[in-house]
Every structure is written in C-alpha cells, then in structure tokens.
PDB file of C-alpha atoms and ligand atoms in Angstrom:
ATOM      1  CA  UNK A  13     -83.542 117.345  43.087  1.00 73.00           C
ATOM      2  CA  UNK A  14     -79.554 116.296  42.199  1.00 85.00           C
ATOM      3  CA  UNK A  15     -77.337 118.496  39.404  1.00 90.00           C
ATOM      4  CA  UNK A  16     -76.785 115.204  36.338  1.00 97.00           C
ATOM      5  CA  UNK A  17     -72.956 116.513  35.964  1.00 98.00           C
ATOM      6  CA  UNK A  18     -72.130 114.681  33.121  1.00 98.00           C
ATOM      7  CA  UNK A  19     -75.282 115.599  30.979  1.00 98.00           C
ATOM      8  CA  UNK A  20     -74.453 119.587  32.834  1.00 98.00           C
ATOM      9  CA  UNK A  21     -70.669 119.251  31.689  1.00 98.00           C
ATOM     10  CA  UNK A  22     -72.094 118.053  27.779  1.00 98.00           C
ATOM     11  CA  UNK A  23     -73.443 120.575  27.150  1.00 98.00           C
ATOM     12  CA  UNK A  24     -71.437 123.393  28.684  1.00 98.00           C
ATOM     13  CA  UNK A  25     -68.702 121.599  26.219  1.00 98.00           C
ATOM     14  CA  UNK A  26     -70.892 122.284  23.483  1.00 98.00           C
ATOM     15  CA  UNK A  27     -71.834 125.377  24.369  1.00 98.00           C
ATOM     16  CA  UNK A  28     -68.143 126.908  24.429  1.00 98.00           C
ATOM     17  CA  UNK A  29     -67.534 124.797  21.150  1.00 98.00           C
ATOM     18  CA  UNK A  30     -70.698 126.425  19.198  1.00 98.00           C
ATOM     19  CA  UNK A  31     -68.844 129.958  21.100  1.00 98.00           C
ATOM     20  CA  UNK A  32     -65.598 129.054  19.164  1.00 98.00           C
ATOM     21  CA  UNK A  33     -67.452 128.199  15.896  1.00 98.00           C
ATOM     22  CA  UNK A  34     -69.210 131.117  16.488  1.00 97.00           C
ATOM     23  CA  UNK A  35     -66.010 133.421  16.973  1.00 97.00           C
ATOM     24  CA  UNK A  36     -64.173 131.746  14.216  1.00 97.00           C
ATOM     25  CA  UNK A  37     -61.752 130.326  16.907  1.00 97.00           C
ATOM     26  CA  UNK A  38     -60.275 126.893  16.042  1.00 97.00           C
ATOM     27  CA  UNK A  39     -62.222 124.077  17.970  1.00 96.00           C
ATOM     28  CA  UNK A  40     -59.742 123.216  22.002  1.00 96.00           C
ATOM     29  CA  UNK A  41     -58.848 126.549  21.888  1.00 97.00           C
ATOM     30  CA  UNK A  42     -60.833 127.188  25.282  1.00 98.00           C
ATOM     31  CA  UNK A  43     -60.265 124.968  27.978  1.00 98.00           C
ATOM     32  CA  UNK A  44     -63.317 124.539  30.549  1.00 98.00           C
ATOM     33  CA  UNK A  45     -62.144 124.850  34.639  1.00 99.00           C
ATOM     34  CA  UNK A  46     -64.772 122.987  36.300  1.00 98.00           C
ATOM     35  CA  UNK A  47     -65.529 124.920  39.626  1.00 98.00           C
ATOM     36  CA  UNK A  48     -65.604 122.492  42.854  1.00 98.00           C
ATOM     37  CA  UNK A  49     -65.766 124.628  45.632  1.00 97.00           C
ATOM     38  CA  UNK A  50     -67.565 123.667  48.785  1.00 96.00           C
ATOM     39  CA  UNK A  51     -68.632 120.301  46.944  1.00 97.00           C
ATOM     40  CA  UNK A  52     -67.070 117.091  48.346  1.00 97.00           C
ATOM     41  CA  UNK A  53     -65.262 115.038  46.800  1.00 98.00           C
ATOM     42  CA  UNK A  54     -67.632 112.476  45.635  1.00 97.00           C
ATOM     43  CA  UNK A  55     -69.378 114.535  43.392  1.00 97.00           C
ATOM     44  CA  UNK A  56     -65.772 115.561  41.685  1.00 98.00           C
ATOM     45  CA  UNK A  57     -65.847 111.840  40.854  1.00 98.00           C
ATOM     46  CA  UNK A  58     -69.217 112.330  38.798  1.00 98.00           C
ATOM     47  CA  UNK A  59     -67.212 115.172  36.520  1.00 98.00           C
ATOM     48  CA  UNK A  60     -64.215 113.216  36.974  1.00 98.00           C
ATOM     49  CA  UNK A  61     -66.402 109.957  35.467  1.00 98.00           C
ATOM     50  CA  UNK A  62     -67.310 111.822  32.093  1.00 98.00           C
ATOM     51  CA  UNK A  63     -63.864 112.852  31.349  1.00 98.00           C
ATOM     52  CA  UNK A  64     -63.654 116.321  33.575  1.00 98.00           C
ATOM     53  CA  UNK A  65     -59.750 116.265  34.229  1.00 98.00           C
ATOM     54  CA  UNK A  66     -58.836 120.529  35.179  1.00 98.00           C
ATOM     55  CA  UNK A  67     -60.533 122.087  38.843  1.00 98.00           C
ATOM     56  CA  UNK A  68     -60.738 124.922  40.252  1.00 98.00           C
ATOM     57  CA  UNK A  69     -61.233 125.662  43.896  1.00 98.00           C
ATOM     58  CA  UNK A  70     -60.667 129.164  45.150  1.00 97.00           C
ATOM     59  CA  UNK A  71     -59.770 127.947  48.920  1.00 97.00           C
ATOM     60  CA  UNK A  72     -56.285 126.321  50.070  1.00 98.00           C
ATOM     61  CA  UNK A  73     -57.858 125.109  53.468  1.00 97.00           C
ATOM     62  CA  UNK A  74     -60.955 123.506  51.425  1.00 97.00           C
ATOM     63  CA  UNK A  75     -58.354 121.862  48.570  1.00 98.00           C
ATOM     64  CA  UNK A  76     -55.627 120.671  50.720  1.00 98.00           C
ATOM     65  CA  UNK A  77     -58.379 118.241  51.875  1.00 98.00           C
ATOM     66  CA  UNK A  78     -60.003 117.485  49.090  1.00 98.00           C
ATOM     67  CA  UNK A  79     -57.258 117.518  46.958  1.00 98.00           C
ATOM     68  CA  UNK A  80     -55.309 114.061  48.116  1.00 97.00           C
ATOM     69  CA  UNK A  81     -58.739 112.191  48.370  1.00 98.00           C
ATOM     70  CA  UNK A  82     -59.585 112.125  44.475  1.00 98.00           C
ATOM     71  CA  UNK A  83     -57.026 110.671  41.563  1.00 98.00           C
ATOM     72  CA  UNK A  84     -53.054 112.434  40.988  1.00 97.00           C
ATOM     73  CA  UNK A  85     -53.807 112.641  37.207  1.00 98.00           C
ATOM     74  CA  UNK A  86     -56.286 116.089  38.074  1.00 98.00           C
ATOM     75  CA  UNK A  87     -55.090 119.186  37.395  1.00 98.00           C
ATOM     76  CA  UNK A  88     -56.234 121.637  40.207  1.00 98.00           C
ATOM     77  CA  UNK A  89     -55.874 125.647  38.941  1.00 98.00           C
ATOM     78  CA  UNK A  90     -56.222 128.343  41.936  1.00 98.00           C
ATOM     79  CA  UNK A  91     -58.964 130.674  41.135  1.00 97.00           C
ATOM     80  CA  UNK A  92     -59.225 132.665  44.599  1.00 85.00           C
ATOM     81  CA  UNK A  93     -57.195 135.472  46.420  1.00 92.00           C
ATOM     82  CA  UNK A  94     -54.173 133.708  47.828  1.00 96.00           C
ATOM     83  CA  UNK A  95     -52.438 135.089  51.112  1.00 96.00           C
ATOM     84  CA  UNK A  96     -49.165 135.241  51.969  1.00 95.00           C
ATOM     85  CA  UNK A  97     -49.505 132.511  54.627  1.00 97.00           C
ATOM     86  CA  UNK A  98     -51.119 130.309  52.282  1.00 98.00           C
ATOM     87  CA  UNK A  99     -48.054 130.069  49.565  1.00 98.00           C
ATOM     88  CA  UNK A 100     -46.171 126.540  50.271  1.00 98.00           C
ATOM     89  CA  UNK A 101     -49.765 124.445  50.183  1.00 98.00           C
ATOM     90  CA  UNK A 102     -50.654 125.658  47.632  1.00 98.00           C
ATOM     91  CA  UNK A 103     -47.326 125.447  45.132  1.00 98.00           C
ATOM     92  CA  UNK A 104     -47.800 121.800  46.060  1.00 97.00           C
ATOM     93  CA  UNK A 105     -50.826 121.695  45.112  1.00 98.00           C
ATOM     94  CA  UNK A 106     -52.054 123.229  41.904  1.00 98.00           C
ATOM     95  CA  UNK A 107     -50.686 123.523  38.500  1.00 98.00           C
ATOM     96  CA  UNK A 108     -51.834 127.098  38.478  1.00 98.00           C
ATOM     97  CA  UNK A 109     -52.104 129.832  40.235  1.00 98.00           C
ATOM     98  CA  UNK A 110     -55.169 132.512  38.904  1.00 98.00           C
ATOM     99  CA  UNK A 111     -55.326 135.888  40.894  1.00 91.00           C
ATOM    100  CA  UNK A 112     -51.606 137.073  41.679  1.00 97.00           C
ATOM    101  CA  UNK A 113     -53.000 140.267  42.587  1.00 96.00           C
ATOM    102  CA  UNK A 114     -49.767 142.437  43.651  1.00 96.00           C
ATOM    103  CA  UNK A 115     -46.114 142.666  43.393  1.00 97.00           C
ATOM    104  CA  UNK A 116     -45.598 141.901  46.603  1.00 97.00           C
ATOM    105  CA  UNK A 117     -47.182 138.375  46.522  1.00 98.00           C
ATOM    106  CA  UNK A 118     -45.869 137.397  43.296  1.00 98.00           C
ATOM    107  CA  UNK A 119     -42.360 137.921  45.065  1.00 98.00           C
ATOM    108  CA  UNK A 120     -43.451 136.196  47.961  1.00 98.00           C
ATOM    109  CA  UNK A 121     -44.333 133.146  45.766  1.00 98.00           C
ATOM    110  CA  UNK A 122     -40.729 134.221  43.783  1.00 98.00           C
ATOM    111  CA  UNK A 123     -38.852 133.061  47.015  1.00 98.00           C
ATOM    112  CA  UNK A 124     -41.008 130.249  47.865  1.00 98.00           C
ATOM    113  CA  UNK A 125     -40.849 128.387  45.162  1.00 98.00           C
ATOM    114  CA  UNK A 126     -37.072 128.839  45.251  1.00 98.00           C
ATOM    115  CA  UNK A 127     -36.692 126.957  48.151  1.00 97.00           C
ATOM    116  CA  UNK A 128     -39.278 124.539  46.940  1.00 97.00           C
ATOM    117  CA  UNK A 129     -37.471 124.238  43.828  1.00 97.00           C
ATOM    118  CA  UNK A 130     -40.430 125.085  41.794  1.00 98.00           C
ATOM    119  CA  UNK A 131     -40.988 127.190  39.229  1.00 98.00           C
ATOM    120  CA  UNK A 132     -44.655 127.852  39.225  1.00 98.00           C
ATOM    121  CA  UNK A 133     -47.638 129.099  36.628  1.00 98.00           C
ATOM    122  CA  UNK A 134     -50.404 132.152  36.980  1.00 98.00           C
ATOM    123  CA  UNK A 135     -52.620 134.589  35.954  1.00 98.00           C
ATOM    124  CA  UNK A 136     -52.834 138.271  37.242  1.00 98.00           C
ATOM    125  CA  UNK A 137     -55.894 139.441  38.542  1.00 97.00           C
ATOM    126  CA  UNK A 138     -56.853 142.582  36.967  1.00 97.00           C
ATOM    127  CA  UNK A 139     -59.459 144.589  38.586  1.00 95.00           C
ATOM    128  CA  UNK A 140     -61.310 145.364  34.877  1.00 91.00           C
ATOM    129  CA  UNK A 141     -64.310 147.121  36.452  1.00 86.00           C
ATOM    130  CA  UNK A 142     -62.276 149.268  39.106  1.00 86.00           C
ATOM    131  CA  UNK A 143     -64.512 147.597  41.934  1.00 84.00           C
ATOM    132  CA  UNK A 144     -63.081 148.739  45.491  1.00 81.00           C
ATOM    133  CA  UNK A 145     -64.591 145.612  46.433  1.00 76.00           C
ATOM    134  CA  UNK A 146     -62.767 143.545  44.559  1.00 79.00           C
ATOM    135  CA  UNK A 147     -58.688 141.863  44.034  1.00 88.00           C
ATOM    136  CA  UNK A 148     -56.310 142.627  41.309  1.00 94.00           C
ATOM    137  CA  UNK A 149     -53.794 144.558  40.026  1.00 96.00           C
ATOM    138  CA  UNK A 150     -55.275 147.562  38.445  1.00 95.00           C
ATOM    139  CA  UNK A 151     -54.234 148.070  34.433  1.00 95.00           C
ATOM    140  CA  UNK A 152     -52.453 151.532  35.570  1.00 95.00           C
ATOM    141  CA  UNK A 153     -50.568 149.379  38.421  1.00 96.00           C
ATOM    142  CA  UNK A 154     -49.681 146.789  36.241  1.00 96.00           C
ATOM    143  CA  UNK A 155     -48.775 149.070  33.975  1.00 96.00           C
ATOM    144  CA  UNK A 156     -45.743 150.901  35.972  1.00 97.00           C
ATOM    145  CA  UNK A 157     -45.118 147.413  37.877  1.00 97.00           C
ATOM    146  CA  UNK A 158     -44.437 145.806  34.169  1.00 96.00           C
ATOM    147  CA  UNK A 159     -40.543 146.052  35.460  1.00 95.00           C
ATOM    148  CA  UNK A 160     -40.359 144.083  38.904  1.00 96.00           C
ATOM    149  CA  UNK A 161     -43.013 141.750  37.475  1.00 97.00           C
ATOM    150  CA  UNK A 162     -40.633 140.112  34.802  1.00 95.00           C
ATOM    151  CA  UNK A 163     -37.509 140.450  37.864  1.00 96.00           C
ATOM    152  CA  UNK A 164     -39.571 137.363  39.623  1.00 96.00           C
ATOM    153  CA  UNK A 165     -37.834 134.757  36.653  1.00 96.00           C
ATOM    154  CA  UNK A 166     -38.892 131.942  38.332  1.00 97.00           C
ATOM    155  CA  UNK A 167     -42.028 132.775  38.636  1.00 98.00           C
ATOM    156  CA  UNK A 168     -44.183 132.109  34.608  1.00 98.00           C
ATOM    157  CA  UNK A 169     -46.671 134.685  34.158  1.00 98.00           C
ATOM    158  CA  UNK A 170     -49.083 133.260  31.616  1.00 98.00           C
ATOM    159  CA  UNK A 171     -52.242 136.107  31.183  1.00 98.00           C
ATOM    160  CA  UNK A 172     -54.456 137.775  32.736  1.00 98.00           C
ATOM    161  CA  UNK A 173     -57.889 136.497  34.695  1.00 98.00           C
ATOM    162  CA  UNK A 174     -60.580 138.829  35.034  1.00 97.00           C
ATOM    163  CA  UNK A 175     -63.859 138.318  37.504  1.00 95.00           C
ATOM    164  CA  UNK A 176     -66.421 141.081  36.184  1.00 93.00           C
ATOM    165  CA  UNK A 177     -69.459 142.591  38.525  1.00 92.00           C
ATOM    166  CA  UNK A 178     -72.078 140.425  39.013  1.00 90.00           C
ATOM    167  CA  UNK A 179     -74.339 141.219  36.130  1.00 88.00           C
ATOM    168  CA  UNK A 180     -78.662 140.365  35.313  1.00 89.00           C
ATOM    169  CA  UNK A 181     -77.770 139.600  31.728  1.00 96.00           C
ATOM    170  CA  UNK A 182     -73.960 137.964  30.370  1.00 96.00           C
ATOM    171  CA  UNK A 183     -74.095 140.883  27.460  1.00 97.00           C
ATOM    172  CA  UNK A 184     -73.382 143.207  30.766  1.00 96.00           C
ATOM    173  CA  UNK A 185     -69.702 141.441  31.192  1.00 97.00           C
ATOM    174  CA  UNK A 186     -68.998 142.097  27.289  1.00 97.00           C
ATOM    175  CA  UNK A 187     -67.756 145.249  27.685  1.00 97.00           C
ATOM    176  CA  UNK A 188     -64.444 143.658  29.716  1.00 97.00           C
ATOM    177  CA  UNK A 189     -63.833 140.789  28.515  1.00 98.00           C
ATOM    178  CA  UNK A 190     -63.041 142.843  26.085  1.00 98.00           C
ATOM    179  CA  UNK A 191     -61.105 145.521  27.967  1.00 97.00           C
ATOM    180  CA  UNK A 192     -59.324 142.613  29.842  1.00 98.00           C
ATOM    181  CA  UNK A 193     -58.254 141.346  25.966  1.00 98.00           C
ATOM    182  CA  UNK A 194     -57.086 144.110  24.399  1.00 98.00           C
ATOM    183  CA  UNK A 195     -55.029 145.334  27.581  1.00 98.00           C
ATOM    184  CA  UNK A 196     -53.315 141.851  27.502  1.00 98.00           C
ATOM    185  CA  UNK A 197     -52.446 142.959  24.229  1.00 98.00           C
ATOM    186  CA  UNK A 198     -51.396 146.234  24.552  1.00 97.00           C
ATOM    187  CA  UNK A 199     -49.140 144.525  27.389  1.00 97.00           C
ATOM    188  CA  UNK A 200     -47.810 142.219  24.866  1.00 97.00           C
ATOM    189  CA  UNK A 201     -46.825 145.003  22.674  1.00 97.00           C
ATOM    190  CA  UNK A 202     -45.326 147.904  24.058  1.00 96.00           C
ATOM    191  CA  UNK A 203     -43.436 145.312  26.121  1.00 95.00           C
ATOM    192  CA  UNK A 204     -42.894 142.417  24.489  1.00 93.00           C
ATOM    193  CA  UNK A 205     -44.658 140.198  27.498  1.00 92.00           C
ATOM    194  CA  UNK A 206     -46.209 137.488  26.188  1.00 95.00           C
ATOM    195  CA  UNK A 207     -49.813 136.428  27.886  1.00 98.00           C
ATOM    196  CA  UNK A 208     -51.428 133.461  25.861  1.00 98.00           C
ATOM    197  CA  UNK A 209     -53.882 133.178  29.024  1.00 98.00           C
ATOM    198  CA  UNK A 210     -56.868 135.312  29.156  1.00 98.00           C
ATOM    199  CA  UNK A 211     -59.099 133.497  32.239  1.00 98.00           C
ATOM    200  CA  UNK A 212     -62.505 134.707  31.937  1.00 98.00           C
ATOM    201  CA  UNK A 213     -66.490 133.738  32.312  1.00 98.00           C
ATOM    202  CA  UNK A 214     -68.523 131.784  34.599  1.00 98.00           C
ATOM    203  CA  UNK A 215     -71.528 130.132  34.481  1.00 98.00           C
ATOM    204  CA  UNK A 216     -73.517 133.234  33.884  1.00 97.00           C
ATOM    205  CA  UNK A 217     -71.347 134.389  31.151  1.00 98.00           C
ATOM    206  CA  UNK A 218     -68.689 131.585  29.686  1.00 98.00           C
ATOM    207  CA  UNK A 219     -69.996 132.201  26.150  1.00 98.00           C
ATOM    208  CA  UNK A 220     -69.800 135.169  26.143  1.00 98.00           C
ATOM    209  CA  UNK A 221     -65.951 135.018  27.331  1.00 98.00           C
ATOM    210  CA  UNK A 222     -65.059 132.365  24.611  1.00 98.00           C
ATOM    211  CA  UNK A 223     -66.984 134.991  21.777  1.00 98.00           C
ATOM    212  CA  UNK A 224     -64.527 137.823  23.725  1.00 98.00           C
ATOM    213  CA  UNK A 225     -61.109 135.630  23.284  1.00 98.00           C
ATOM    214  CA  UNK A 226     -60.593 133.024  26.885  1.00 98.00           C
ATOM    215  CA  UNK A 227     -58.846 130.372  26.628  1.00 98.00           C
ATOM    216  CA  UNK A 228     -59.788 129.616  30.541  1.00 98.00           C
ATOM    217  CA  UNK A 229     -63.786 129.357  31.378  1.00 98.00           C
ATOM    218  CA  UNK A 230     -64.387 128.843  35.303  1.00 98.00           C
ATOM    219  CA  UNK A 231     -67.434 127.226  35.756  1.00 98.00           C
ATOM    220  CA  UNK A 232     -69.164 125.441  38.708  1.00 98.00           C
ATOM    221  CA  UNK A 233     -72.327 126.588  39.270  1.00 97.00           C
ATOM    222  CA  UNK A 234     -73.907 125.206  35.404  1.00 98.00           C
ATOM    223  CA  UNK A 235     -71.816 121.902  35.969  1.00 98.00           C
ATOM    224  CA  UNK A 236     -72.580 121.159  39.726  1.00 98.00           C
ATOM    225  CA  UNK A 237     -75.604 123.090  40.290  1.00 95.00           C
ATOM    226  CA  UNK A 238     -76.307 125.929  43.349  1.00 92.00           C
ATOM    227  CA  UNK A 239     -72.947 125.700  45.803  1.00 88.00           C
ATOM    228  CA  UNK A 240     -73.551 124.192  49.565  1.00 75.00           C
ATOM    229  CA  UNK A 241     -73.407 125.761  52.028  1.00 68.00           C
ATOM    230  CA  UNK A 242     -69.595 125.902  53.822  1.00 58.00           C
TER     231      UNK A 242
HETATM  232  C1  PLP B 391     -67.109 130.683  42.555  1.00 90.29           C
HETATM  233  C2  PLP B 391     -65.942 130.923  41.220  1.00 90.29           C
HETATM  234  C3  PLP B 391     -66.083 130.951  39.879  1.00 90.29           C
HETATM  235  C4  PLP B 391     -67.546 130.016  39.510  1.00 90.29           C
HETATM  236  O1  PLP B 391     -68.542 130.788  39.205  1.00 90.29           O
HETATM  237  P1  PLP B 391     -69.950 129.853  39.091  1.00 90.29           P
HETATM  238  O2  PLP B 391     -71.044 131.052  38.785  1.00 90.29           O
HETATM  239  O3  PLP B 391     -70.539 128.893  39.864  1.00 90.29           O
HETATM  240  O4  PLP B 391     -69.446 129.458  37.576  1.00 90.29           O
HETATM  241  C5  PLP B 391     -65.483 131.427  38.936  1.00 90.29           C
HETATM  242  N1  PLP B 391     -64.280 132.067  39.250  1.00 90.29           N
HETATM  243  C6  PLP B 391     -64.330 132.044  40.598  1.00 90.29           C
HETATM  244  C7  PLP B 391     -62.752 133.571  40.589  1.00 90.29           C
HETATM  245  C8  PLP B 391     -64.943 131.843  41.880  1.00 90.29           C
HETATM  246  O5  PLP B 391     -64.508 131.889  42.819  1.00 90.29           O
END
C-alpha cells in the first residue's frame, strides 16, 4: 500500500509538538527535515502539497537530478557524508551542509565558497558513540581543532549533528542525544562558540531527540514509508 504522506506528516508534526510541550520547550523550537533520499520528485511533491518545505538528501548526485525538478521555494539540507570532489555542486544545491566531519573538508568548503562568493552554513558531525563505521569528529578531536575550525571564516558553523547507533528502542538513543547536547554546551562555554543547532533524531527516535534538545529532526521512513531500492 502507498503511504499516505499528508497523514504521516501530520502525525510526525503532532508528535514533535507534543514532545516540545512535554519537555517544556516553546512550540516551533524544532524544524522537521523530510528525508527524501531514494524517493522520486512526485513523492516529494506530495509532501510539498501537505505544507512541507524543508527536505534532506544524503547524496549530491541524486540531489542534483531531483532538486531542479521541484519548486525553487523548497529548502534542502545535505545530511550525508560530503566527498571533497562534490563540494561545488553541494554548495549550489543546499542551504545547509550537515555532517562536515573533518577540518580538511571544512577548509575545502572555505576555499570553494570563496570562489563562488558564498557563505555556506554547516553543522559539524560528531561521532558520539565512537563507532569506527561512522563519519564524524570524535569529541576529543573536535576540541583540539576548534581554533582551526574558527579560522574558516566564510563558513558559518551553526551547530552539531549526530547519528547514534541503530538500536531496537528509541530510549537507547537518549544518552547519545544527551551527550551531543552536553558537548555543544561545553564548546559554547569553553570557547564562546555559539552552536544553536542540534540535528539529531530519525524515524525511530525523533520524539526522544526533541525531548533532549534537537532543533532539527531528520525523518524519512515515518513520512514516506520504506525506501525504494536504488
Ligand atoms: C536516511 C537518513 C535519515 C532518515 O532516516 P529514517 O530512519 O528513514 O527516518 C536521517 N538522517 C540521515 C543522516 C540519513 O541518512
């Protein structure tokens, strides 16, 4: 059966509102990123008709084909790993590059942004669980590289993102969300580095992420159903 995208969106939004309320956060503290990877433009259009304007894609190649097919008023975040040879198109397609995971990548973004006359917005990906399979700064490494990061002055670092380990229960993710928030608080305190955004929470655990301070949740399956095979 085809998923009812309008209905799913409504229920995800209601869940976010309820979690905001329950945790004493002002309504509208959290933005929903609808993750459309593997889904064709006509599926994205159904979400647009249901009032969704902010979307996430994880591959530059796929986004490059899809985004021009869709209304220009849509906003796109890159939520996957960015290869350095894709920076130029990524900066042209995406409003925010989530998942900047090394100083080398940040410096390349800085250089290419200079060529293009852009001031890109990014989040830094933190490997909170220390998984060798995941991209991201280890907290130690990020702490030791804050100076270098702040030198990339064209790039606006707006916060942190994380992808906790896949787990059977949303409660398993809570401690990683707490870690990401506390790590952000520490960076703000020690380095006076404002990092207002926390991108955390996916279909399985976004309600917990909202309770723990997410400002962006990235939700795909709960809106669009199972992803299509590539
Ligand atoms: C695919 C993806 C999501 C969405 O995952 P769902 O479980 O389908 O909600 C969120 N974040 C990232 C980085 C992703 O790659």
